[in-house]
C-alpha atoms as one frame of an Amber mdcrd trajectory, in Angstrom:
protein
  84.030 108.803 107.376  82.283 105.515 106.720  84.466 102.668 105.500  83.270
 100.371 102.711  83.909  96.902 104.064  83.254  93.399 102.700  80.483  91.389
 104.367  82.857  89.032 106.204  84.680  92.037 107.706  81.389  93.685 108.711
  80.303  90.385 110.285  83.602  90.168 112.193  83.274  93.728 113.516  79.632
  93.164 114.509  80.541  89.950 116.322  83.328  91.760 118.202  81.035  94.657
 119.102  78.473  92.184 120.485  81.119  90.009 122.207  79.692  87.056 120.250
  82.533  84.543 120.110  80.553  82.005 118.069  79.655  84.569 115.384  83.277
  85.806 115.417  84.599  82.277 114.812  82.012  81.742 112.053  83.775  84.455
 110.030  86.755  82.092 109.668  87.360  79.007 107.535  87.627  75.632 109.293
  91.435  75.656 109.022  91.991  79.386 109.563  95.004  80.745 111.403  95.075
  83.730 113.772  98.371  85.211 114.956  98.112  87.597 117.903 100.972  88.661
 120.164 103.191  86.076 118.431 100.847  83.220 119.412  99.061  81.058 116.832
  95.464  79.846 117.000  94.528  77.317 114.308  90.988  76.241 113.486  87.592
  77.659 114.409  87.482  76.178 117.926  90.884  77.613 118.871  89.912  80.980
 117.369  86.619  80.975 119.255  88.376  80.142 122.531  91.023  82.842 121.896
  88.517  85.641 121.249  86.281  84.524 124.130  89.238  84.639 126.529  90.502
  87.976 125.161  87.071  89.579 125.497  86.564  88.277 129.034  90.048  89.299
 130.121  90.365  92.666 128.372  86.793  93.816 127.575  88.015  95.094 124.200
  86.310  97.412 121.742  87.384  98.099 118.147  86.889 101.278 116.153  88.008
 100.802 112.531  89.728 103.864 111.087  91.133 102.635 107.759  90.646  99.778
 105.310  92.601  98.741 102.224  92.568  95.613 100.087  94.246  93.915  97.164
  92.843  90.675  95.740  92.269  88.351  98.708  94.349  90.373 101.206  93.204
  93.312 103.305  94.297  95.477 106.220  91.940  96.994 108.754  93.474  99.614
 111.013  91.502 100.002 114.227  91.797 101.754 117.547  91.411  99.053 120.182
  90.484  99.958 123.747  90.029  97.818 126.807  91.348  96.774 130.179  95.016
  96.433 129.197  98.210  98.471 129.526  98.650 100.984 126.731  94.938 101.255
 125.931  93.883 102.588 123.507  96.237 101.290 120.823  96.147 101.336 117.007
  96.378  97.827 115.559  96.520  96.491 112.012  94.436  93.419 111.229  96.066
  91.711 108.224  93.393  89.511 106.643  93.499  86.896 103.930  90.155  85.633
 102.687  89.122  82.540 100.799  85.561  81.695  99.701  84.155  84.656 101.672
  85.744  83.457 104.921  88.864  84.641 106.710  91.677  82.137 106.148  94.363
  84.068 108.013  94.433  86.989 110.433  97.573  88.524 111.865  97.291  91.369
 114.364 100.212  93.805 114.636 100.893  97.245 116.043  99.920  99.850 113.489
 102.346 102.260 111.881  99.436 104.621 111.170  99.465 107.980 112.855
């Protein structure tokens, strides 16, 4: 099943697949906020550094399995694999967009089966 995804989400997934931290950060607004494992990363530089470190440390891959949206909010459910305990794991990426950029991303364990 192919998911219909907005351009900014496709760009984010492509950047992750290519381990391109600069392209990943470019999907976010200048003042964006990422929350991952209860830690906050604010602004494009912090987001770029976070994803660069995560990719180097965990060698992660994402396989989106579900997408839903309402207005400027969306949830991507993805199976994430890599060099970490519990891999693979289903995660929900809670996105808020503004002007075709991601303004907020919170990553949580998925309730999806």
